Amino acid sequence: MSSPASDSPEGAYHKLHPTIRRWIRDQGWDELREIQARTILSVIDGHRDILIAATTAAGKTEAAFLPILTQVADRSDAGFSVLYISPLKALINDQFKRLDELCDKMDIPVVKWHGDAPQSAKKRAISNPQGVALITPESIEAMLTRRAGDARRLLSTADFIVIDELHSFLQGPRGLHLASLLRRIDAMASKPARRMGLSATIGDLPQAARWLRPSNQDSVEILEAKTDAPELRLQIRGYVEPPELDDPDHAEGGSGAEEVPRRIALDSIADHLFGTLRGSNNLVFGSSRRTVESTADRLRRRSEKAKVPDEFFPHHGSLSKTLREELEDRLKDGNLPTTAICTSTLELGVDIGSVKSVAQIGSPRSLSSLRQRLGRTGRRRGTPSILRVYVREPHIDNESGILDRLRPNTIRSVAVIRLLLEKFVEPAGQVPEVASTLIHQILSVIAERGGIKARPLYDLLCGPGPFAAVSVSEFAELLRHLASGAIQFVEQSGDGLIMLAEKGEHTVQSRSFFAVFESAEEWRLTMGGKTLGTLPLSYPVHKDGLVVFAGRRWIVQDIDEKTSTLFVAPHPGGVVPRFERADGERLHNRLAEEMRRVYLASDVPPYLDDRGQELLAEGREMFQSLKLETTTFVQEERDLHVFLWRGSQTTAVFGAAAAMAGLPGQVHDLGLTLAQTNATEALPKLKALATEEEVDPVRLSGFVKDIAAGKFKDQVPGPLARSLWVRQNTSEINAIGEIARSL
């Protein structure tokens, strides 16, 4: 790396700190990657915020930190110079390992700051804040509410704030939370820190830039990596359940000695996984914790039956940190072949090394998630990415309904692959928890400051950013509501200060306050003094009850209700527990439209196995027999199916409009099912939605179920919830007339 042009990779290399250049040589790097060189030049020569979009394992972390550490190497001011914010503690631990050696060589302190990090290192940082802090949003929240003085001293002087896995913050309440925390940190600072966002899967880069710097998205420089994707090898495998199956994830062999006399689809899927994946490292994603546990249990049983070492282990959020980390370390070490059966817990960038293949049980619903998962495989140069999708469809007989006969899971899988090959990624969707998260932040700011007047509180929280849609009058009404006798979260002093009332104090003092997402009370499972993980407290348990957990089978020997502890021991029988229900991923409009195109097409993708091809043919045949190319309405007994081919949110809003017109129904991936009506009755009512000059949005919002969402949904005033829903769904409301005219 010599004789460089200033804008070349070599030129970028020579702009780095000498210690960093020496570290790069010690790593044996031949050259900087293209995205690293571009980022180095932008950080060192520029002053803008930066958004880096690059595939998994493209070197984003080094792209961010090599120039940032160069910039802060000689800084002597007190306070952290860099805040690295991650959605996962495990990712923070990984990044600490990657940065610690280099930062040590540069005499730049680096500290992990989350609930499981060592207290001694945090205490040293509090007494002498310097260098890099690797932190979660919840730990920032805890610092602001519990140690406000330290928070200002530690956080307000940062030169850079790096947000990793930015796409995970673009939707959901944690994204609202972090955006608000960043705004509050800026308000403390004499000069706002430069922000840098890192992500592998962003469907709408300008949308991400708006999130990164809401007050001026044009200040964000977008750097998109120019990399070639590895060869993709894929297969969709189809499976059909037996007749009259109520539980597609039940434990193999039933809950005791009595064997279930028939096999279900998951048994055959486990057979294929066992025969195909043994001997290598892989990830198998299940659509739920229940699917993960049932699959891991089946694979362990097959290993025992074949008298071979078990290579298959579960990984999900209810398992103990110890069990999760043991599996992550085993994958990363690569000494023993290992397959993780997991939920989205291994979707984000925790370092587990390269895996040979990725599988998904269940038809994908999100291109963003699928691309993120696929990025785990094919990371070594010259090796392909391998994806297997296992699709389960119900048994069809004379009693089967139209929707099942259309084989939507198979059709959606093919549609997802078609969009994947087109490199489509859906943008982030709406976040319904705005009002709930605003309540959380109101309580947080009051706790941080001891009290604050209404207007400064509004200006701090509701400028450009996550709560910009809330008006001054709505904010004032929200404060009055929170001060009401029914809520008692805040109160106002004689001089106008908003302070915490008794219930507000109690809420903020709870350890669960730091997170904006809801956390259910849980049973703790222990075996021989070792914690295995947790189950929802709502899950019914009793002494001698059987449970499948951590990929194994247990019997409950004793229960300590005072500490919510279950004492378990190994047992041959087991019942797969039902965890708290998670909301399904919403379908984007583009995916729903692509499903219709798959129905209309005649090609048979070569990546479908024989059963998958049969299921595709069955779905297309049913589509044709119903004349759905030209027909919107299909009668089935007393109900009327309305096929809309729109995304989940658009369909849900139109469903609310139908209910407002006197046609309540059920939303599904293909449209609506209206109860106890027919086309003759329904069509005039639906057509009337098109003839009205405009649908009254406020009246429409009254037909939306559970319109308030989030941790503090019960404290959200109804008018505010409806007003925010209307603003978030403007385009969907405007589409009602267009859809009605097309019927």
XYZ file of C-alpha atoms in Angstrom:
743
model
C 0.000 0.000 0.000
C 2.201 2.799 -1.315
C 2.201 5.718 -3.791
C -1.498 6.284 -3.349
C -3.945 8.572 -5.081
C -5.862 10.432 -2.380
C -9.234 8.934 -3.369
C -7.976 5.365 -3.906
C -8.045 2.489 -1.386
C -4.329 3.073 -0.884
C -4.996 6.758 -0.320
C -7.627 5.893 2.264
C -5.201 3.521 3.969
C -2.590 6.249 4.379
C -5.114 8.547 6.054
C -5.461 6.098 8.942
C -3.626 6.349 12.247
C -0.165 4.680 12.126
C -1.175 2.149 14.782
C -4.215 1.177 12.712
C -2.085 0.795 9.573
C 0.246 -1.497 11.511
C -2.757 -3.473 12.818
C -4.057 -3.909 9.249
C -0.687 -5.296 8.152
C -0.665 -7.653 11.142
C -4.084 -8.969 10.071
C -2.592 -9.963 6.723
C -5.013 -7.860 4.691
C -4.007 -7.426 1.046
C -6.106 -4.301 0.676
C -9.033 -2.390 2.080
C -12.446 -3.336 0.776
C -14.192 -0.824 -1.428
C -16.795 0.143 1.203
C -14.051 0.534 3.816
C -12.003 2.862 1.626
C -15.016 5.020 0.772
C -16.077 5.252 4.417
C -12.571 6.191 5.577
C -12.489 9.087 3.128
C -16.003 10.233 4.087
C -15.290 10.139 7.828
C -11.868 11.767 7.742
C -12.388 14.298 4.941
C -16.076 15.062 5.524
C -18.434 16.221 8.240
C -21.711 14.532 7.297
C -23.625 11.696 8.916
C -23.077 8.401 7.101
C -25.285 5.415 6.269
C -23.385 2.269 5.254
C -25.378 -0.386 3.400
C -23.332 -3.522 2.779
C -23.910 -7.252 2.897
C -23.162 -9.371 5.946
C -19.397 -9.956 6.371
C -18.558 -7.038 4.033
C -16.419 -5.358 6.707
C -18.895 -2.706 7.901
C -17.572 -2.665 11.476
C -14.008 -1.973 10.332
C -15.307 0.537 7.773
C -16.841 2.510 10.624
C -14.287 2.125 13.385
C -10.939 2.417 11.588
C -11.505 6.055 10.560
C -13.453 6.907 13.724
C -10.630 5.675 15.960
C -8.215 7.649 13.789
C -10.271 10.787 14.412
C -10.547 10.375 18.196
C -7.075 8.937 18.880
C -5.643 12.187 20.225
C -8.738 13.397 22.046
C -8.230 14.275 25.712
C -11.650 15.733 26.614
C -13.609 13.918 29.312
C -16.603 11.858 28.270
C -17.031 9.032 25.796
C -15.793 9.970 22.346
C -17.733 7.183 20.589
C -21.069 5.553 21.396
C -21.700 2.274 19.589
C -25.367 1.295 19.974
C -26.497 -2.252 19.277
C -29.869 -4.014 19.554
C -28.224 -7.088 21.112
C -26.004 -7.659 24.131
C -24.394 -10.580 22.298
C -23.434 -8.314 19.409
C -21.858 -5.877 21.859
C -19.817 -8.724 23.333
C -18.664 -9.703 19.831
C -17.676 -6.168 18.906
C -15.807 -5.768 22.178
C -13.641 -8.764 21.260
C -13.010 -7.278 17.811
C -12.118 -3.800 19.092
C -10.383 -4.473 22.396
C -6.953 -5.402 21.018
C -6.770 -2.496 18.567
C -8.097 0.023 21.094
C -5.583 -1.240 23.648
C -2.733 -0.629 21.193
C -4.054 2.919 20.699
C -4.604 3.571 24.437
C -8.310 4.135 23.763
C -10.500 2.628 26.509
C -13.450 0.511 25.357
C -16.217 -0.604 27.705
C -19.223 -2.916 27.381
C -22.305 -1.296 28.881
C -25.329 -3.535 29.261
C -27.109 -5.446 32.010
C -24.750 -8.437 31.923
C -21.487 -6.483 31.546
C -18.982 -6.330 34.448
C -19.767 -3.590 36.966
C -16.068 -2.931 37.649
C -15.440 -1.721 34.093
C -18.510 0.522 34.238
C -17.342 2.054 37.530
C -13.937 2.843 36.022
C -15.652 4.467 33.049
C -17.879 6.569 35.312
C -14.893 7.862 37.271
C -12.850 8.552 34.121
C -15.054 8.477 31.001
C -12.961 8.110 27.855
C -12.936 6.229 24.579
C -15.626 3.916 23.236
C -18.810 2.735 24.960
C -20.639 -0.249 23.465
C -24.186 0.104 24.754
C -27.837 -0.904 24.272
C -30.753 1.569 24.127
C -32.043 0.172 27.423
C -28.721 0.907 29.143
C -28.810 4.488 27.856
C -32.332 4.732 29.277
C -31.185 3.352 32.627
C -28.332 5.855 32.762
C -30.648 8.784 32.009
C -33.269 7.844 34.600
C -30.986 6.516 37.354
C -27.756 8.530 36.939
C -28.781 11.707 35.128
C -25.654 13.655 36.110
C -23.358 10.873 34.954
C -25.370 10.499 31.745
C -24.749 14.117 30.797
C -21.050 13.837 31.649
C -20.548 10.543 29.803
C -22.798 10.896 26.753
C -22.988 14.571 25.824
C -19.438 14.926 24.493
C -19.463 12.078 21.955
C -17.944 12.879 18.569
C -19.553 9.867 16.886
C -22.620 7.701 17.491
C -22.642 4.400 15.573
C -25.936 2.495 15.274
C -25.417 -1.123 14.226
C -28.098 -3.271 12.571
C -29.933 -0.059 11.756
C -32.716 -1.878 9.904
C -33.811 -3.476 13.193
C -34.531 0.012 14.571
C -36.535 1.238 11.570
C -39.678 -0.427 12.875
C -40.990 -1.429 16.253
C -41.043 0.461 19.557
C -37.294 0.053 20.148
C -36.648 2.161 17.064
C -38.924 4.913 18.375
C -37.204 4.638 21.738
C -33.685 4.905 20.351
C -34.609 7.792 18.053
C -35.937 9.678 21.084
C -32.816 8.890 23.131
C -30.595 10.191 20.318
C -32.607 13.409 20.242
C -32.176 13.785 24.002
C -28.415 13.166 23.785
C -28.173 15.844 21.094
C -30.045 18.244 23.392
C -27.355 17.733 26.059
C -24.461 18.317 23.691
C -22.832 21.607 22.772
C -22.327 20.070 19.314
C -24.348 17.049 18.125
C -22.311 13.934 17.417
C -21.949 12.676 13.863
C -24.156 9.642 13.360
C -23.293 6.517 11.428
C -25.771 3.730 10.643
C -24.726 0.220 9.580
C -26.981 -2.373 7.965
C -27.022 -5.256 5.502
C -30.710 -5.150 4.548
C -32.412 -1.810 4.005
C -35.241 -1.660 1.504
C -35.564 2.141 1.431
C -32.275 3.985 1.943
C -33.827 7.501 2.041
C -36.236 6.231 4.722
C -33.247 5.021 6.749
C -31.507 8.371 6.231
C -34.597 10.163 7.579
C -34.491 7.970 10.668
C -30.767 8.561 11.156
C -31.064 12.366 11.034
C -34.749 13.383 11.127
C -33.989 17.101 11.231
C -31.963 16.997 7.997
C -31.867 13.765 6.028
C -29.901 15.519 3.270
C -26.971 15.687 5.681
C -26.699 11.884 5.529
C -24.229 10.498 3.009
C -25.363 7.083 1.775
C -22.560 4.625 1.022
C -23.808 1.449 -0.640
C -21.289 -1.349 -1.136
C -20.578 -2.503 -4.677
C -20.294 -6.220 -4.072
C -21.255 -9.295 -6.037
C -23.605 -11.686 -4.271
C -22.432 -15.301 -4.041
C -24.038 -18.025 -6.122
C -27.443 -18.951 -4.668
C -28.536 -22.571 -4.460
C -32.057 -23.046 -3.213
C -34.869 -25.516 -2.822
C -38.491 -25.297 -1.701
C -39.733 -28.574 -0.266
C -43.445 -29.213 0.146
C -45.148 -31.253 2.885
C -48.798 -32.043 3.583
C -50.176 -32.555 7.078
C -52.363 -35.566 7.965
C -56.147 -35.130 8.194
C -57.756 -33.344 11.148
C -54.505 -32.057 12.613
C -55.012 -29.504 15.375
C -51.382 -28.957 16.357
C -48.670 -29.008 13.650
C -45.915 -28.565 16.274
C -46.853 -31.248 18.810
C -44.136 -33.391 20.347
C -43.176 -36.514 18.445
C -44.733 -39.575 20.038
C -47.223 -37.571 22.111
C -46.845 -36.531 25.722
C -46.214 -39.915 27.282
C -45.744 -43.570 26.493
C -48.670 -43.718 24.083
C -47.434 -43.151 20.540
C -49.328 -40.947 18.116
C -50.183 -43.399 15.309
C -49.480 -41.027 12.441
C -46.666 -38.825 11.258
C -47.028 -35.098 10.788
C -45.165 -32.866 8.335
C -42.595 -31.850 10.945
C -41.533 -35.496 11.311
C -40.674 -35.693 7.612
C -38.987 -32.289 7.715
C -36.856 -33.473 10.651
C -35.908 -36.602 8.672
C -34.652 -34.469 5.797
C -32.817 -32.020 8.062
C -31.131 -34.886 9.895
C -30.025 -36.612 6.704
C -28.908 -33.431 4.947
C -27.306 -31.192 7.566
C -25.313 -33.575 9.742
C -21.576 -33.016 9.562
C -21.623 -29.254 8.890
C -22.612 -25.933 10.459
C -26.091 -24.663 9.579
C -28.932 -22.447 10.749
C -32.561 -23.615 10.682
C -35.076 -20.844 11.343
C -38.467 -21.695 12.796
C -41.432 -19.359 12.647
C -41.962 -19.598 16.426
C -40.236 -20.755 19.606
C -42.658 -23.665 19.648
C -41.580 -24.800 16.177
C -37.936 -24.456 17.240
C -38.394 -26.612 20.348
C -40.423 -29.286 18.570
C -37.884 -29.512 15.726
C -34.848 -29.603 18.024
C -36.480 -32.355 20.091
C -37.109 -34.435 16.966
C -33.537 -34.033 15.737
C -32.099 -35.010 19.128
C -34.271 -38.145 19.131
C -33.008 -39.069 15.659
C -29.422 -38.637 16.807
C -30.038 -40.901 19.795
C -31.772 -43.508 17.640
C -28.866 -43.503 15.156
C -26.386 -43.627 18.071
C -24.516 -40.565 16.805
C -23.574 -37.366 18.675
C -26.308 -34.748 18.736
C -25.403 -31.777 16.529
C -28.765 -29.990 16.714
C -29.499 -27.390 19.402
C -32.247 -24.787 19.924
C -31.656 -21.042 20.214
C -34.403 -18.568 21.146
C -35.083 -15.732 23.548
C -36.602 -17.882 26.312
C -33.457 -19.984 26.722
C -30.922 -18.924 29.333
C -28.045 -16.698 28.288
C -25.609 -19.483 29.169
C -27.236 -21.996 26.822
C -27.440 -19.455 23.997
C -23.804 -18.409 24.366
C -22.601 -22.017 24.526
C -24.259 -22.661 21.176
C -22.944 -19.416 19.649
C -19.397 -20.282 20.762
C -19.697 -23.812 19.393
C -20.795 -22.464 16.005
C -18.011 -19.896 15.938
C -15.284 -22.326 16.991
C -16.169 -24.637 14.119
C -14.481 -27.617 15.771
C -17.678 -29.683 15.944
C -20.445 -29.805 13.318
C -23.355 -27.805 14.706
C -26.813 -26.837 13.520
C -28.776 -24.207 15.428
C -32.565 -24.433 15.304
C -33.456 -20.828 16.002
C -35.875 -17.943 15.869
C -34.761 -14.490 14.721
C -32.273 -14.445 17.641
C -29.527 -15.524 15.204
C -30.763 -13.321 12.365
C -28.762 -10.264 13.408
C -25.010 -9.928 13.246
C -23.805 -11.972 16.235
C -20.509 -13.505 15.099
C -21.037 -17.239 14.656
C -18.659 -17.674 11.742
C -19.768 -18.918 8.363
C -22.446 -21.580 8.041
C -22.864 -23.938 5.111
C -26.599 -23.464 4.681
C -29.710 -21.753 5.970
C -33.119 -23.401 6.190
C -36.521 -22.015 7.054
C -39.458 -24.026 8.371
C -42.554 -22.258 7.141
C -43.151 -19.969 4.203
C -41.256 -16.647 4.483
C -43.253 -13.434 4.836
C -40.485 -10.824 4.838
C -37.789 -10.271 2.219
C -35.773 -8.234 4.703
C -35.634 -11.079 7.227
C -34.920 -13.683 4.563
C -32.043 -11.677 3.083
C -30.612 -11.096 6.546
C -30.742 -14.824 7.268
C -29.330 -15.753 3.887
C -26.385 -13.444 4.563
C -25.186 -15.973 7.145
C -24.229 -18.437 4.395
C -21.860 -18.127 1.433
C -19.593 -15.715 3.284
C -16.338 -17.314 2.174
C -15.167 -16.365 -1.288
C -16.143 -18.966 -3.864
C -18.721 -20.729 -1.676
C -22.419 -20.595 -2.566
C -25.294 -19.445 -0.392
C -27.618 -22.382 0.258
C -31.264 -21.896 1.204
C -33.913 -24.529 1.876
C -37.531 -23.616 2.582
C -39.797 -26.263 4.128
C -43.448 -25.486 3.396
C -46.281 -27.116 5.325
C -49.765 -27.234 3.785
C -52.962 -28.707 5.287
C -54.554 -31.960 4.152
C -57.312 -31.417 1.580
C -60.586 -33.343 1.654
C -64.259 -32.650 0.969
C -64.497 -30.501 4.104
C -61.546 -28.263 3.193
C -62.099 -24.578 2.578
C -61.259 -22.547 -0.498
C -58.340 -20.720 1.096
C -56.576 -23.969 2.040
C -57.174 -25.360 -1.457
C -55.361 -22.364 -2.961
C -52.130 -23.544 -1.271
C -51.124 -19.988 -0.272
C -48.029 -21.058 1.687
C -46.480 -22.647 -1.394
C -47.494 -19.741 -3.617
C -46.052 -17.215 -1.161
C -42.765 -19.128 -0.980
C -42.368 -19.005 -4.758
C -43.314 -15.309 -4.783
C -40.716 -14.558 -2.100
C -37.983 -16.319 -4.078
C -38.934 -14.418 -7.237
C -38.629 -11.110 -5.375
C -35.413 -12.259 -3.698
C -33.877 -12.878 -7.117
C -35.055 -9.396 -8.165
C -33.174 -8.028 -5.106
C -36.355 -6.474 -3.704
C -36.441 -5.592 0.005
C -39.569 -4.067 1.509
C -39.215 -0.752 3.357
C -39.946 -0.562 7.067
C -43.642 -0.541 7.892
C -45.665 1.559 10.274
C -45.028 1.559 14.007
C -48.296 1.622 15.985
C -46.595 2.113 19.372
C -45.940 5.861 18.931
C -48.239 7.089 21.726
C -47.175 4.356 24.146
C -43.488 5.097 23.577
C -44.122 8.834 23.965
C -45.673 8.159 27.389
C -42.572 6.163 28.303
C -40.308 9.025 27.268
C -42.392 11.615 29.130
C -41.922 9.621 32.333
C -38.225 9.140 31.555
C -37.497 12.845 31.002
C -39.349 13.816 34.173
C -37.381 11.200 36.131
C -34.122 12.453 34.602
C -34.763 16.110 35.389
C -36.906 15.869 38.500
C -39.535 18.016 36.814
C -39.985 20.008 33.617
C -42.545 22.446 32.245
C -44.911 21.293 29.527
C -43.583 23.368 26.617
C -39.886 22.475 27.065
C -40.944 18.840 27.458
C -42.865 19.019 24.179
C -39.985 20.737 22.372
C -37.519 18.127 23.621
C -39.561 15.105 22.554
C -41.824 16.181 19.705
C -39.603 18.017 17.252
C -38.320 16.248 14.108
C -38.157 12.580 15.006
C -40.374 9.750 16.228
C -43.092 11.913 17.817
C -43.217 14.736 15.257
C -46.830 13.846 14.370
C -48.056 14.832 17.849
C -49.347 18.414 17.959
C -49.017 20.838 20.873
C -52.708 20.501 21.716
C -52.569 16.694 21.562
C -49.526 16.695 23.827
C -51.276 18.947 26.336
C -54.309 16.659 26.302
C -52.039 13.643 26.800
C -50.475 15.258 29.876
C -53.932 16.007 31.277
C -54.920 12.392 30.656
C -51.783 11.088 32.402
C -52.580 13.338 35.374
C -56.185 12.137 35.626
C -57.411 10.118 38.565
C -57.643 7.023 36.380
C -53.931 7.131 35.426
C -52.026 9.193 38.049
C -48.708 9.066 36.187
C -47.919 12.802 36.442
C -48.961 15.878 38.381
C -48.313 19.607 38.037
C -46.877 21.851 40.729
C -48.039 25.378 41.418
C -45.212 26.850 39.332
C -46.122 24.691 36.322
C -43.554 21.901 36.671
C -44.716 18.486 35.434
C -43.606 15.898 37.995
C -44.120 12.194 38.557
C -47.226 11.263 40.531
C -47.366 8.205 42.763
C -48.110 5.655 40.028
C -45.589 7.312 37.737
C -42.895 7.028 40.425
C -43.728 3.364 40.940
C -43.608 2.704 37.182
C -40.247 4.413 36.667
C -38.672 2.677 39.664
C -39.456 -0.740 38.206
C -36.465 -2.437 36.597
C -38.659 -3.340 33.634
C -39.131 0.376 32.874
C -35.902 0.681 30.865
C -37.308 -1.317 27.932
C -40.239 -0.047 25.863
C -41.339 -3.521 24.843
C -43.661 -5.557 27.020
C -42.175 -8.343 29.116
C -44.481 -10.987 30.543
C -44.012 -12.541 33.963
C -42.294 -15.894 33.641
C -41.556 -19.243 35.242
C -37.856 -20.036 35.604
C -36.899 -23.622 34.715
C -33.997 -25.116 36.657
C -32.358 -28.524 36.635
C -29.759 -29.427 39.246
C -29.214 -25.767 40.103
C -28.698 -24.777 36.460
C -31.169 -22.355 34.867
C -32.462 -23.604 31.517
C -34.607 -20.595 30.666
C -38.108 -19.239 31.155
C -41.729 -19.970 30.253
C -44.632 -17.498 30.307
C -46.381 -17.409 33.665
C -49.610 -17.895 31.707
C -48.428 -21.368 30.665
C -50.304 -23.894 32.851
C -47.940 -26.021 34.949
C -48.406 -28.603 37.671
C -46.297 -31.102 39.542
C -45.490 -34.149 37.366
C -46.338 -32.100 34.270
C -44.235 -32.775 31.163
C -42.484 -30.179 29.039
C -40.162 -29.999 26.016
C -37.574 -27.260 26.543
C -34.003 -26.573 25.398
C -34.418 -29.410 22.904
C -34.977 -31.984 25.654
C -37.840 -33.525 27.635
C -38.517 -32.874 31.290
C -40.896 -33.639 34.139
C -41.782 -30.958 36.690
C -40.711 -32.380 40.045
C -41.508 -29.369 42.189
C -42.865 -25.820 41.951
C -41.877 -22.787 44.028
C -44.675 -20.328 43.353
C -43.093 -17.653 45.540
C -40.042 -17.395 43.263
C -41.875 -18.641 40.131
C -39.414 -21.516 39.774
C -39.999 -24.919 38.191
C -37.624 -27.707 39.229
C -37.377 -30.231 36.407
C -35.644 -33.537 35.703
C -35.126 -35.535 32.484
C -38.076 -37.657 31.344
C -38.926 -39.647 28.184
C -42.220 -37.803 27.643
C -42.841 -34.171 26.906
C -45.324 -31.534 25.760
C -44.131 -28.618 23.636
C -45.127 -25.454 25.527
C -47.091 -22.607 24.020
C -45.058 -19.452 24.394
C -46.505 -15.959 24.292
C -48.021 -15.331 20.885
C -45.935 -13.127 18.625
C -47.477 -10.947 15.935
C -46.866 -12.314 12.450
C -44.817 -10.338 9.950
C -46.936 -8.164 7.705
C -47.034 -8.828 3.970
C -45.923 -5.949 1.771
C -48.125 -4.885 -1.161
C -45.447 -6.009 -3.600
C -45.388 -9.537 -2.177
C -49.185 -9.851 -2.304
C -49.138 -8.708 -5.939
C -46.356 -11.186 -6.725
C -48.437 -14.016 -5.261
C -51.142 -13.234 -7.820
C -48.538 -13.289 -10.594
C -47.402 -16.732 -9.435
C -50.983 -17.993 -9.637
C -51.310 -16.575 -13.167
C -47.982 -17.950 -14.403
C -47.451 -21.395 -15.906
C -43.742 -21.905 -15.280
C -42.612 -24.534 -12.778
C -39.544 -23.276 -10.902
C -36.737 -25.858 -10.885
C -36.065 -25.231 -7.196
C -39.377 -26.880 -6.177
C -39.191 -30.535 -5.171
C -41.761 -32.977 -6.569
C -44.257 -32.388 -3.761
C -43.750 -28.645 -4.005
C -44.501 -28.796 -7.727
C -47.702 -30.718 -7.012
C -48.780 -28.137 -4.428
C -48.053 -25.295 -6.846
C -50.133 -27.036 -9.520
C -52.996 -27.599 -7.054
C -53.016 -23.942 -6.042
C -52.989 -22.734 -9.648
C -55.719 -25.189 -10.630
C -57.939 -23.915 -7.818
C -57.186 -20.306 -8.798
C -58.295 -21.061 -12.363
C -61.387 -23.009 -11.347
C -62.515 -20.064 -9.202
C -61.819 -17.711 -12.170
C -59.808 -15.449 -9.858
C -58.044 -13.818 -12.791
C -61.262 -11.895 -13.441
C -63.329 -12.527 -10.287
C -63.012 -10.767 -6.940
C -65.883 -12.398 -5.025
C -66.197 -16.099 -4.226
C -69.050 -17.454 -2.122
C -68.327 -20.278 0.321
C -71.405 -21.422 2.200
C -72.614 -18.368 4.177
C -69.365 -16.388 3.879
C -68.018 -14.266 1.039
C -64.323 -14.193 0.114
C -63.081 -10.895 -1.343
C -59.715 -11.335 -3.082
C -57.813 -8.037 -2.954
C -54.139 -8.988 -3.583
C -52.893 -6.199 -1.334
C -50.473 -6.145 1.581
C -51.488 -6.794 5.175
C -51.899 -3.156 6.203
C -53.812 -2.066 3.105
C -56.121 -5.058 3.471
C -56.639 -4.377 7.185
C -57.611 -0.746 6.527
C -60.020 -1.783 3.771
C -61.390 -4.390 6.184
C -62.104 -1.601 8.682
C -63.907 0.315 5.919
C -65.959 -2.787 5.101
C -66.894 -3.114 8.778
C -67.894 0.556 8.790
C -70.153 -0.252 5.820
C -71.809 -3.006 7.850
C -69.690 -5.890 6.559
C -67.494 -7.239 9.371
C -64.965 -9.842 8.310
C -61.614 -11.527 8.738
C -58.379 -10.309 7.135
C -56.009 -12.863 5.552
C -53.122 -12.857 3.069
C -55.362 -13.014 -0.004
C -57.962 -10.456 1.090
C -61.064 -10.504 3.308
C -63.647 -13.060 4.301
C -66.955 -11.332 5.069
C -69.216 -13.209 7.451
C -72.764 -14.244 6.566
C -73.246 -12.221 3.406
C -73.145 -12.602 -0.363
C -72.015 -10.575 -3.353
C -75.510 -9.235 -4.025
C -75.681 -7.744 -0.534
C -72.025 -6.792 -0.158
C -71.151 -5.261 -3.524
C -73.402 -2.174 -3.275
C -72.101 -1.424 0.219
C -68.469 -1.782 -0.850
C -69.019 0.189 -4.061
C -70.482 2.987 -1.947
C -67.035 3.439 -0.418
C -65.857 4.543 -3.863
C -68.699 6.975 -4.482
C -68.230 8.876 -1.238
C -66.050 11.929 -1.796
C -63.866 10.670 0.987
C -64.127 8.164 3.790
C -64.275 9.885 7.173
C -60.921 8.762 8.639
C -61.860 9.455 12.252
C -65.073 7.441 11.978
C -63.123 4.714 10.177
C -60.607 4.520 13.027
C -63.442 3.561 15.360
C -63.697 0.226 13.538
C -60.047 -0.693 14.128
C -59.542 -3.279 16.852
C -56.788 -2.705 19.425
C -55.908 0.660 17.899
C -53.531 1.500 20.763
C -50.433 -0.686 20.979
C -47.350 -0.970 23.142
C -46.318 -1.242 26.755
C -48.484 1.712 27.864
C -51.409 1.084 25.508
C -53.851 1.122 28.430
C -52.764 4.678 29.279
C -53.100 6.031 25.716
C -56.168 8.298 25.322
C -58.514 7.024 22.623
C -58.647 10.256 20.569
C -54.834 10.375 20.322
C -54.626 6.706 19.319
C -57.199 7.266 16.571
C -55.581 10.490 15.371
C -52.138 8.880 15.068
C -53.612 5.829 13.323
C -55.227 8.079 10.718
C -51.949 9.908 10.026
C -49.939 6.701 9.784
C -52.443 5.132 7.386
C -53.085 8.063 5.056
C -52.027 6.200 1.907
C -54.028 3.105 2.884
C -57.117 5.236 3.598
C -56.696 6.976 0.249
C -56.562 3.548 -1.430
C -60.034 2.573 -0.149
C -61.836 4.328 -2.988
C -59.513 2.876 -5.616
C -60.004 -0.662 -4.283
C -63.776 -0.199 -4.071
C -63.932 0.996 -7.685
C -61.975 -2.065 -8.822
C -64.455 -4.536 -7.312
